[in-house]
mmCIF file of C-alpha atoms in Angstrom:
data_model
loop_
_atom_site.group_PDB
_atom_site.id
_atom_site.type_symbol
_atom_site.label_atom_id
_atom_site.label_comp_id
_atom_site.label_asym_id
_atom_site.label_seq_id
_atom_site.Cartn_x
_atom_site.Cartn_y
_atom_site.Cartn_z
ATOM 1 C CA MET A 1 -30.559 -50.399 133.096
ATOM 2 C CA THR A 2 -27.995 -51.682 130.593
ATOM 3 C CA ASP A 3 -29.319 -53.917 127.817
ATOM 4 C CA ARG A 4 -27.759 -57.297 127.052
ATOM 5 C CA SER A 5 -27.175 -58.377 123.450
ATOM 6 C CA LEU A 6 -25.301 -61.031 121.477
ATOM 7 C CA HIS A 7 -22.206 -60.444 119.390
ATOM 8 C CA LEU A 8 -22.482 -63.571 117.254
ATOM 9 C CA PRO A 9 -19.307 -65.629 116.737
ATOM 10 C CA VAL A 10 -16.573 -64.229 114.534
ATOM 11 C CA ALA A 11 -15.221 -67.745 113.907
ATOM 12 C CA ALA A 12 -16.612 -70.025 111.217
ATOM 13 C CA GLN A 13 -19.759 -71.884 112.236
ATOM 14 C CA PRO A 14 -21.032 -75.187 110.795
ATOM 15 C CA SER A 15 -23.796 -73.569 108.720
ATOM 16 C CA VAL A 16 -25.959 -70.498 108.269
ATOM 17 C CA ASP A 17 -28.671 -72.367 110.150
ATOM 18 C CA SER A 18 -26.369 -72.799 113.139
ATOM 19 C CA ILE A 19 -25.831 -69.018 113.312
ATOM 20 C CA VAL A 20 -29.578 -68.456 113.017
ATOM 21 C CA ASP A 21 -30.117 -70.952 115.847
ATOM 22 C CA LEU A 22 -27.804 -68.928 118.108
ATOM 23 C CA ALA A 23 -29.798 -65.772 117.364
ATOM 24 C CA LYS A 24 -33.041 -67.629 118.082
ATOM 25 C CA ARG A 25 -31.585 -68.858 121.362
ATOM 26 C CA GLY A 26 -30.704 -65.269 122.210
ATOM 27 C CA GLU A 27 -34.236 -64.139 121.406
ATOM 28 C CA GLU A 28 -35.689 -66.837 123.674
ATOM 29 C CA HIS A 29 -33.494 -65.567 126.527
ATOM 30 C CA GLY A 30 -34.431 -61.917 126.053
ATOM 31 C CA TYR A 31 -31.265 -60.555 124.425
ATOM 32 C CA GLU A 32 -31.864 -57.136 122.838
ATOM 33 C CA TYR A 33 -29.850 -57.469 119.605
ATOM 34 C CA ALA A 34 -28.034 -60.100 117.599
ATOM 35 C CA TRP A 35 -24.950 -58.391 116.159
ATOM 36 C CA LEU A 36 -23.158 -60.169 113.327
ATOM 37 C CA PRO A 37 -19.489 -59.531 112.517
ATOM 38 C CA GLU A 38 -18.386 -59.778 108.899
ATOM 39 C CA THR A 39 -14.817 -60.940 108.441
ATOM 40 C CA TRP A 40 -13.710 -63.741 106.112
ATOM 41 C CA GLY A 41 -16.676 -66.110 106.399
ATOM 42 C CA ARG A 42 -20.263 -65.772 105.301
ATOM 43 C CA ASP A 43 -21.421 -62.331 104.206
ATOM 44 C CA ALA A 44 -23.485 -60.372 106.712
ATOM 45 C CA PRO A 45 -26.570 -59.378 104.656
ATOM 46 C CA THR A 46 -27.393 -62.959 103.647
ATOM 47 C CA VAL A 47 -27.069 -64.299 107.179
ATOM 48 C CA LEU A 48 -28.962 -61.361 108.678
ATOM 49 C CA THR A 49 -31.792 -61.945 106.209
ATOM 50 C CA ASN A 50 -32.079 -65.520 107.439
ATOM 51 C CA ILE A 51 -32.021 -64.356 111.062
ATOM 52 C CA ALA A 52 -34.744 -61.810 110.325
ATOM 53 C CA ARG A 53 -36.951 -64.486 108.743
ATOM 54 C CA GLU A 54 -36.545 -66.871 111.677
ATOM 55 C CA THR A 55 -36.985 -64.425 114.578
ATOM 56 C CA GLU A 56 -39.698 -62.037 115.694
ATOM 57 C CA THR A 57 -38.498 -59.632 118.372
ATOM 58 C CA ILE A 58 -34.711 -59.510 118.628
ATOM 59 C CA GLY A 59 -33.010 -56.558 116.944
ATOM 60 C CA LEU A 60 -30.306 -57.302 114.407
ATOM 61 C CA GLY A 61 -27.488 -55.695 112.497
ATOM 62 C CA PRO A 62 -23.872 -56.005 111.404
ATOM 63 C CA SER A 63 -21.097 -55.110 113.792
ATOM 64 C CA ILE A 64 -19.555 -54.245 111.572
ATOM 65 C CA VAL A 65 -19.462 -54.043 107.775
ATOM 66 C CA ASN A 66 -16.495 -52.124 106.408
ATOM 67 C CA VAL A 67 -16.677 -48.923 104.366
ATOM 68 C CA TYR A 68 -14.488 -50.091 101.491
ATOM 69 C CA SER A 69 -15.811 -53.328 99.993
ATOM 70 C CA ARG A 70 -19.327 -51.998 99.254
ATOM 71 C CA SER A 71 -20.371 -48.581 98.018
ATOM 72 C CA PRO A 72 -22.274 -46.293 100.410
ATOM 73 C CA ALA A 73 -25.321 -46.312 98.117
ATOM 74 C CA LEU A 74 -25.327 -50.120 98.127
ATOM 75 C CA LEU A 75 -25.151 -50.194 101.925
ATOM 76 C CA GLY A 76 -28.104 -47.801 101.970
ATOM 77 C CA GLN A 77 -30.049 -50.217 99.770
ATOM 78 C CA THR A 78 -28.998 -53.101 102.004
ATOM 79 C CA ALA A 79 -30.167 -51.257 105.116
ATOM 80 C CA ALA A 80 -33.529 -50.458 103.519
ATOM 81 C CA THR A 81 -34.018 -54.077 102.460
ATOM 82 C CA LEU A 82 -33.054 -55.554 105.822
ATOM 83 C CA GLN A 83 -35.316 -53.082 107.595
ATOM 84 C CA GLU A 84 -38.180 -54.328 105.425
ATOM 85 C CA VAL A 85 -37.338 -58.007 105.933
ATOM 86 C CA SER A 86 -36.983 -57.594 109.708
ATOM 87 C CA ASP A 87 -40.151 -55.503 110.142
ATOM 88 C CA GLY A 88 -38.239 -52.553 111.550
ATOM 89 C CA ARG A 89 -35.693 -54.347 113.773
ATOM 90 C CA PHE A 90 -32.534 -53.484 111.824
ATOM 91 C CA ARG A 91 -29.637 -51.245 112.876
ATOM 92 C CA MET A 92 -26.617 -50.608 110.611
ATOM 93 C CA GLY A 93 -23.080 -50.783 111.989
ATOM 94 C CA ILE A 94 -20.163 -49.546 109.872
ATOM 95 C CA ALA A 95 -16.459 -48.823 110.348
ATOM 96 C CA PRO A 96 -13.220 -48.688 108.351
ATOM 97 C CA SER A 97 -11.817 -51.985 109.717
ATOM 98 C CA GLY A 98 -8.040 -51.893 109.139
ATOM 99 C CA PRO A 99 -5.308 -52.218 106.509
ATOM 100 C CA ALA A 100 -4.853 -55.963 107.088
ATOM 101 C CA VAL A 101 -8.454 -56.563 106.042
ATOM 102 C CA ILE A 102 -8.992 -53.796 103.487
ATOM 103 C CA GLU A 103 -5.698 -54.043 101.630
ATOM 104 C CA GLY A 104 -4.881 -57.684 102.295
ATOM 105 C CA TRP A 105 -8.301 -59.218 101.716
ATOM 106 C CA HIS A 106 -10.171 -56.730 99.543
ATOM 107 C CA GLY A 107 -7.323 -55.228 97.529
ATOM 108 C CA ALA A 108 -8.400 -51.639 98.222
ATOM 109 C CA ASP A 109 -6.311 -48.721 99.459
ATOM 110 C CA PHE A 110 -6.900 -47.982 103.131
ATOM 111 C CA ASP A 111 -7.169 -44.248 102.560
ATOM 112 C CA ARG A 112 -8.793 -41.537 104.701
ATOM 113 C CA PRO A 113 -10.758 -43.923 106.957
ATOM 114 C CA LEU A 114 -12.355 -41.240 109.126
ATOM 115 C CA ARG A 115 -13.535 -39.055 106.258
ATOM 116 C CA ARG A 116 -14.764 -42.126 104.423
ATOM 117 C CA THR A 117 -16.801 -43.242 107.439
ATOM 118 C CA ARG A 118 -18.334 -39.778 107.766
ATOM 119 C CA GLU A 119 -19.407 -39.762 104.115
ATOM 120 C CA TYR A 120 -20.844 -43.287 104.383
ATOM 121 C CA VAL A 121 -23.015 -42.179 107.308
ATOM 122 C CA ASP A 122 -24.244 -39.192 105.286
ATOM 123 C CA ILE A 123 -24.955 -41.114 102.092
ATOM 124 C CA ILE A 124 -26.624 -44.098 103.772
ATOM 125 C CA ARG A 125 -28.993 -41.711 105.525
ATOM 126 C CA GLU A 126 -29.761 -39.862 102.304
ATOM 127 C CA VAL A 127 -30.508 -43.142 100.500
ATOM 128 C CA LEU A 128 -32.779 -44.257 103.351
ATOM 129 C CA SER A 129 -34.725 -40.987 103.172
ATOM 130 C CA GLY A 130 -36.133 -42.048 99.811
ATOM 131 C CA GLU A 131 -35.191 -38.703 98.275
ATOM 132 C CA THR A 132 -32.911 -38.269 95.273
ATOM 133 C CA VAL A 133 -29.301 -38.380 96.415
ATOM 134 C CA ASN A 134 -27.111 -35.552 95.166
ATOM 135 C CA TYR A 135 -23.986 -35.639 97.277
ATOM 136 C CA ASP A 136 -20.746 -33.761 96.798
ATOM 137 C CA GLY A 137 -18.158 -34.963 99.286
ATOM 138 C CA ASP A 138 -14.390 -35.094 99.436
ATOM 139 C CA ILE A 139 -14.369 -38.767 98.440
ATOM 140 C CA PHE A 140 -17.804 -39.481 96.930
ATOM 141 C CA SER A 141 -19.867 -37.532 94.419
ATOM 142 C CA LEU A 142 -23.309 -38.988 93.701
ATOM 143 C CA SER A 143 -25.995 -37.681 91.410
ATOM 144 C CA GLY A 144 -29.513 -38.914 90.729
ATOM 145 C CA PHE A 145 -29.640 -42.059 92.871
ATOM 146 C CA ARG A 146 -33.030 -42.847 94.403
ATOM 147 C CA LEU A 147 -34.572 -45.954 95.881
ATOM 148 C CA ARG A 148 -37.045 -47.676 93.574
ATOM 149 C CA CYS A 149 -38.976 -48.882 96.602
ATOM 150 C CA ASP A 150 -40.591 -47.112 99.505
ATOM 151 C CA PRO A 151 -38.114 -45.941 102.137
ATOM 152 C CA PRO A 152 -38.339 -47.652 105.520
ATOM 153 C CA GLU A 153 -41.261 -46.531 107.676
ATOM 154 C CA GLU A 154 -39.059 -47.043 110.733
ATOM 155 C CA PRO A 155 -35.805 -45.044 110.374
ATOM 156 C CA VAL A 156 -32.643 -47.140 110.342
ATOM 157 C CA PRO A 157 -30.064 -45.972 112.891
ATOM 158 C CA VAL A 158 -26.516 -45.867 111.498
ATOM 159 C CA ASP A 159 -23.835 -46.689 114.068
ATOM 160 C CA ALA A 160 -20.069 -46.377 113.719
ATOM 161 C CA ALA A 161 -17.375 -48.438 115.416
ATOM 162 C CA GLY A 162 -13.991 -47.101 116.448
ATOM 163 C CA MET A 163 -11.127 -47.577 118.868
ATOM 164 C CA GLY A 164 -9.053 -44.387 118.676
ATOM 165 C CA PRO A 165 -9.955 -40.935 120.022
ATOM 166 C CA LYS A 166 -10.776 -39.366 116.651
ATOM 167 C CA SER A 167 -12.887 -42.256 115.368
ATOM 168 C CA VAL A 168 -14.898 -42.302 118.601
ATOM 169 C CA GLU A 169 -15.355 -38.537 118.465
ATOM 170 C CA LEU A 170 -16.624 -38.947 114.892
ATOM 171 C CA ALA A 171 -19.202 -41.500 116.059
ATOM 172 C CA GLY A 172 -20.446 -39.110 118.720
ATOM 173 C CA ARG A 173 -20.657 -36.217 116.298
ATOM 174 C CA PHE A 174 -22.303 -37.876 113.292
ATOM 175 C CA ALA A 175 -23.553 -41.428 113.974
ATOM 176 C CA ASP A 176 -26.538 -42.787 115.886
ATOM 177 C CA GLY A 177 -24.365 -45.017 118.019
ATOM 178 C CA TRP A 178 -20.849 -46.186 118.844
ATOM 179 C CA HIS A 179 -19.691 -49.812 118.825
ATOM 180 C CA ALA A 180 -16.701 -50.567 121.065
ATOM 181 C CA ILE A 181 -14.597 -53.691 121.562
ATOM 182 C CA ILE A 182 -11.574 -54.753 123.646
ATOM 183 C CA PHE A 183 -11.486 -52.055 126.286
ATOM 184 C CA THR A 184 -10.704 -52.086 129.975
ATOM 185 C CA PRO A 185 -13.204 -50.212 132.166
ATOM 186 C CA ASP A 186 -10.750 -47.303 132.479
ATOM 187 C CA GLY A 187 -10.003 -47.370 128.754
ATOM 188 C CA LEU A 188 -13.688 -47.335 127.927
ATOM 189 C CA GLU A 189 -14.286 -44.420 130.282
ATOM 190 C CA GLU A 190 -11.563 -42.463 128.475
ATOM 191 C CA ARG A 191 -13.067 -43.129 125.048
ATOM 192 C CA LEU A 192 -16.519 -42.189 126.339
ATOM 193 C CA GLU A 193 -15.062 -38.738 127.005
ATOM 194 C CA ASP A 194 -14.145 -38.563 123.301
ATOM 195 C CA LEU A 195 -17.672 -39.669 122.407
ATOM 196 C CA ARG A 196 -19.172 -36.928 124.573
ATOM 197 C CA ARG A 197 -16.877 -34.350 122.994
ATOM 198 C CA GLY A 198 -18.128 -35.453 119.585
ATOM 199 C CA MET A 199 -21.723 -35.157 120.727
ATOM 200 C CA GLU A 200 -21.066 -31.634 121.956
ATOM 201 C CA LEU A 201 -19.416 -30.655 118.661
ATOM 202 C CA GLY A 202 -22.379 -32.060 116.760
ATOM 203 C CA ASP A 203 -24.913 -30.521 119.147
ATOM 204 C CA ARG A 204 -26.269 -34.012 119.766
ATOM 205 C CA ASP A 205 -28.588 -35.225 122.499
ATOM 206 C CA PRO A 206 -26.715 -38.000 124.393
ATOM 207 C CA ASP A 207 -29.942 -40.007 124.445
ATOM 208 C CA ASP A 208 -29.760 -40.184 120.640
ATOM 209 C CA VAL A 209 -26.338 -41.872 120.560
ATOM 210 C CA ARG A 210 -26.430 -45.512 121.676
ATOM 211 C CA VAL A 211 -23.244 -47.113 123.065
ATOM 212 C CA THR A 212 -22.785 -50.834 122.407
ATOM 213 C CA PHE A 213 -19.786 -52.517 124.014
ATOM 214 C CA SER A 214 -18.879 -56.045 122.884
ATOM 215 C CA VAL A 215 -17.194 -58.118 125.580
ATOM 216 C CA THR A 216 -15.454 -61.419 124.861
ATOM 217 C CA ALA A 217 -17.104 -63.819 127.287
ATOM 218 C CA CYS A 218 -17.002 -67.511 128.053
ATOM 219 C CA ALA A 219 -18.991 -69.067 130.901
ATOM 220 C CA LEU A 220 -18.371 -72.789 131.433
ATOM 221 C CA GLU A 221 -18.472 -75.137 134.375
ATOM 222 C CA ASP A 222 -14.854 -75.841 133.424
ATOM 223 C CA GLY A 223 -13.674 -72.339 134.259
ATOM 224 C CA GLU A 224 -10.067 -72.978 133.232
ATOM 225 C CA ARG A 225 -11.177 -74.083 129.764
ATOM 226 C CA ALA A 226 -13.209 -70.878 129.471
ATOM 227 C CA ARG A 227 -10.236 -68.719 130.392
ATOM 228 C CA GLU A 228 -7.912 -70.565 128.025
ATOM 229 C CA LEU A 229 -10.327 -69.959 125.146
ATOM 230 C CA ALA A 230 -10.502 -66.258 126.024
ATOM 231 C CA ARG A 231 -6.706 -66.080 126.218
ATOM 232 C CA GLU A 232 -6.345 -67.673 122.765
ATOM 233 C CA HIS A 233 -8.876 -65.228 121.355
ATOM 234 C CA MET A 234 -6.999 -62.182 122.622
ATOM 235 C CA ALA A 235 -3.652 -63.510 121.413
ATOM 236 C CA PHE A 236 -5.075 -63.941 117.915
ATOM 237 C CA TYR A 237 -6.577 -60.452 117.762
ATOM 238 C CA VAL A 238 -3.501 -58.680 119.102
ATOM 239 C CA GLY A 239 -1.055 -60.838 117.157
ATOM 240 C CA ALA A 240 -2.767 -61.486 113.828
ATOM 241 C CA MET A 241 -5.293 -58.724 113.122
ATOM 242 C CA GLY A 242 -3.042 -55.786 112.308
ATOM 243 C CA THR A 243 -2.007 -52.979 114.630
ATOM 244 C CA TYR A 244 -5.326 -51.555 115.803
ATOM 245 C CA TYR A 245 -5.894 -53.829 118.782
ATOM 246 C CA ARG A 246 -2.249 -53.622 119.828
ATOM 247 C CA GLU A 247 -2.323 -49.829 119.686
ATOM 248 C CA SER A 248 -5.594 -49.715 121.597
ATOM 249 C CA LEU A 249 -4.202 -51.884 124.411
ATOM 250 C CA SER A 250 -1.085 -49.729 124.484
ATOM 251 C CA ARG A 251 -3.201 -46.596 125.002
ATOM 252 C CA GLN A 252 -4.883 -48.357 127.914
ATOM 253 C CA GLY A 253 -1.660 -49.030 129.833
ATOM 254 C CA TYR A 254 -0.726 -52.439 128.439
ATOM 255 C CA GLU A 255 1.891 -51.389 125.892
ATOM 256 C CA GLU A 256 4.542 -53.866 127.025
ATOM 257 C CA GLU A 257 2.145 -56.810 127.053
ATOM 258 C CA ALA A 258 0.633 -55.853 123.684
ATOM 259 C CA HIS A 259 4.022 -55.724 121.974
ATOM 260 C CA GLU A 260 5.155 -58.960 123.627
ATOM 261 C CA ILE A 261 2.020 -60.751 122.428
ATOM 262 C CA ALA A 262 2.450 -59.428 118.888
ATOM 263 C CA ALA A 263 6.159 -60.292 118.779
ATOM 264 C CA ALA A 264 5.580 -63.847 120.017
ATOM 265 C CA TRP A 265 2.767 -64.364 117.528
ATOM 266 C CA ALA A 266 4.851 -62.994 114.645
ATOM 267 C CA SER A 267 7.673 -65.402 115.493
ATOM 268 C CA GLY A 268 5.263 -68.326 115.391
ATOM 269 C CA ASP A 269 5.418 -69.017 119.129
ATOM 270 C CA ARG A 270 1.728 -69.274 119.966
ATOM 271 C CA GLU A 271 2.345 -70.626 123.475
ATOM 272 C CA GLU A 272 4.562 -67.661 124.325
ATOM 273 C CA ALA A 273 1.869 -65.305 123.030
ATOM 274 C CA LEU A 274 -0.641 -66.909 125.401
ATOM 275 C CA ASP A 275 1.783 -66.711 128.303
ATOM 276 C CA CYS A 276 2.105 -62.954 127.740
ATOM 277 C CA ILE A 277 -1.566 -62.477 128.618
ATOM 278 C CA SER A 278 -1.800 -62.147 132.382
ATOM 279 C CA ASP A 279 -4.896 -62.924 134.426
ATOM 280 C CA GLU A 280 -5.102 -59.204 135.138
ATOM 281 C CA LEU A 281 -5.253 -58.322 131.425
ATOM 282 C CA LEU A 282 -7.723 -61.125 130.737
ATOM 283 C CA ASP A 283 -10.092 -59.945 133.457
ATOM 284 C CA ALA A 284 -9.663 -56.287 132.525
ATOM 285 C CA THR A 285 -10.899 -56.865 128.974
ATOM 286 C CA GLY A 286 -13.349 -59.764 129.184
ATOM 287 C CA ALA A 287 -15.529 -62.062 131.251
ATOM 288 C CA ALA A 288 -14.328 -65.653 131.337
ATOM 289 C CA GLY A 289 -14.486 -68.485 133.840
ATOM 290 C CA THR A 290 -17.223 -70.351 135.626
ATOM 291 C CA PRO A 291 -20.738 -68.982 135.083
ATOM 292 C CA GLU A 292 -20.597 -67.213 138.451
ATOM 293 C CA ARG A 293 -17.235 -65.618 137.726
ATOM 294 C CA ALA A 294 -18.174 -64.627 134.172
ATOM 295 C CA ARG A 295 -21.378 -62.947 135.366
ATOM 296 C CA GLU A 296 -19.412 -61.030 137.983
ATOM 297 C CA GLU A 297 -16.777 -59.920 135.465
ATOM 298 C CA LEU A 298 -19.441 -58.852 132.954
ATOM 299 C CA GLN A 299 -21.163 -56.700 135.549
ATOM 300 C CA LYS A 300 -18.204 -54.328 135.904
ATOM 301 C CA PHE A 301 -18.720 -53.266 132.276
ATOM 302 C CA ALA A 302 -22.488 -52.986 132.608
ATOM 303 C CA GLU A 303 -22.057 -50.537 135.502
ATOM 304 C CA ILE A 304 -20.069 -48.008 133.445
ATOM 305 C CA ASP A 305 -22.051 -44.801 133.042
ATOM 306 C CA GLY A 306 -22.787 -44.166 129.388
ATOM 307 C CA VAL A 307 -22.879 -47.792 128.192
ATOM 308 C CA ASP A 308 -26.339 -48.700 126.889
ATOM 309 C CA ASP A 309 -25.770 -52.254 125.701
ATOM 310 C CA ILE A 310 -23.330 -55.017 126.639
ATOM 311 C CA ALA A 311 -22.980 -57.426 123.709
ATOM 312 C CA VAL A 312 -21.768 -60.867 124.762
ATOM 313 C CA GLY A 313 -19.112 -62.076 122.326
ATOM 314 C CA PHE A 314 -17.390 -65.456 122.176
ATOM 315 C CA PRO A 315 -13.830 -66.744 121.801
ATOM 316 C CA ARG A 316 -13.075 -67.875 118.257
ATOM 317 C CA GLY A 317 -12.095 -71.363 119.455
ATOM 318 C CA ALA A 318 -15.322 -72.060 121.344
ATOM 319 C CA THR A 319 -17.492 -74.965 120.182
ATOM 320 C CA THR A 320 -21.181 -74.536 119.418
ATOM 321 C CA GLU A 321 -22.004 -76.178 122.749
ATOM 322 C CA GLU A 322 -19.688 -73.798 124.609
ATOM 323 C CA ILE A 323 -21.254 -70.798 122.877
ATOM 324 C CA GLU A 324 -24.717 -72.053 123.804
ATOM 325 C CA SER A 325 -23.667 -72.557 127.421
ATOM 326 C CA THR A 326 -22.348 -68.996 127.565
ATOM 327 C CA ILE A 327 -25.524 -67.581 126.009
ATOM 328 C CA ASP A 328 -27.579 -69.409 128.619
ATOM 329 C CA ALA A 329 -25.375 -68.491 131.579
ATOM 330 C CA LEU A 330 -25.107 -64.766 130.780
ATOM 331 C CA ALA A 331 -28.656 -64.223 129.542
ATOM 332 C CA PRO A 332 -30.542 -61.157 130.808
ATOM 333 C CA ASP A 333 -33.316 -63.449 132.060
ATOM 334 C CA ASN A 334 -30.906 -65.614 134.053
#
């Protein structure tokens, strides 16, 4: 049976407490994890610490933190600390992000993202072991680092996100899980083949690699409002967040639509960008509409063989009340 989790809102929320309240609501409804994206708002470790303090059973972790703005040793320390604070409920999610974020926001060179991710996985694990870290990689060389606290009693899984074939293969070969976002069922099936190839190359047991798929969802009695919010969310991601989402949609058979959305957004015509997103594309990549329709659309992703966890995400324009309504309507105990 596929688990159901929360992918907490990427858009700014009124306060840290309001984000914590959403996680608590998810815990009350039986959601498995509360995943927190880190973009341009509040930093993930601080918010996750607050969530850990205010919850008891729900798992938690970032989905994702990037592998450029913090050192791998620091992320190892962060993982150890959050595992302690959460009493063993933490799971680390990392990925390169993209040039728009890394170069534009953090002022770092977006170099060798796959190799960098691989070395982060290695180093974070070595830090979490509690042993002295002596690491000689292509990018990082560390000598003498060791935690000055006990390592976590419960091992911290280290997951990697990715959209392209090579990044997904890397997750299967080296990470404890893969985080996916914005895929059609067919597109996800294709990437799962890359994940399995990675597991074979790494001689991994498939049961040891957890697949988490975040689906943009909106379940409202006003179904048209829900679909409009989902449409605006996709237009923003394809048009404003660099090339990764556009390229991913293109690989999945929506090249013309992806380029039309991006072109309209770049020209400042937001309405045209929305018009480029057909109902077919909206339904193929998300679950939006009335509660009944959203539940039905979400189910097609949950039935894909190899997906362990469906994480319910939310359109960036949704109000707190609309997010709460969606959490309630799509809850595993509903």
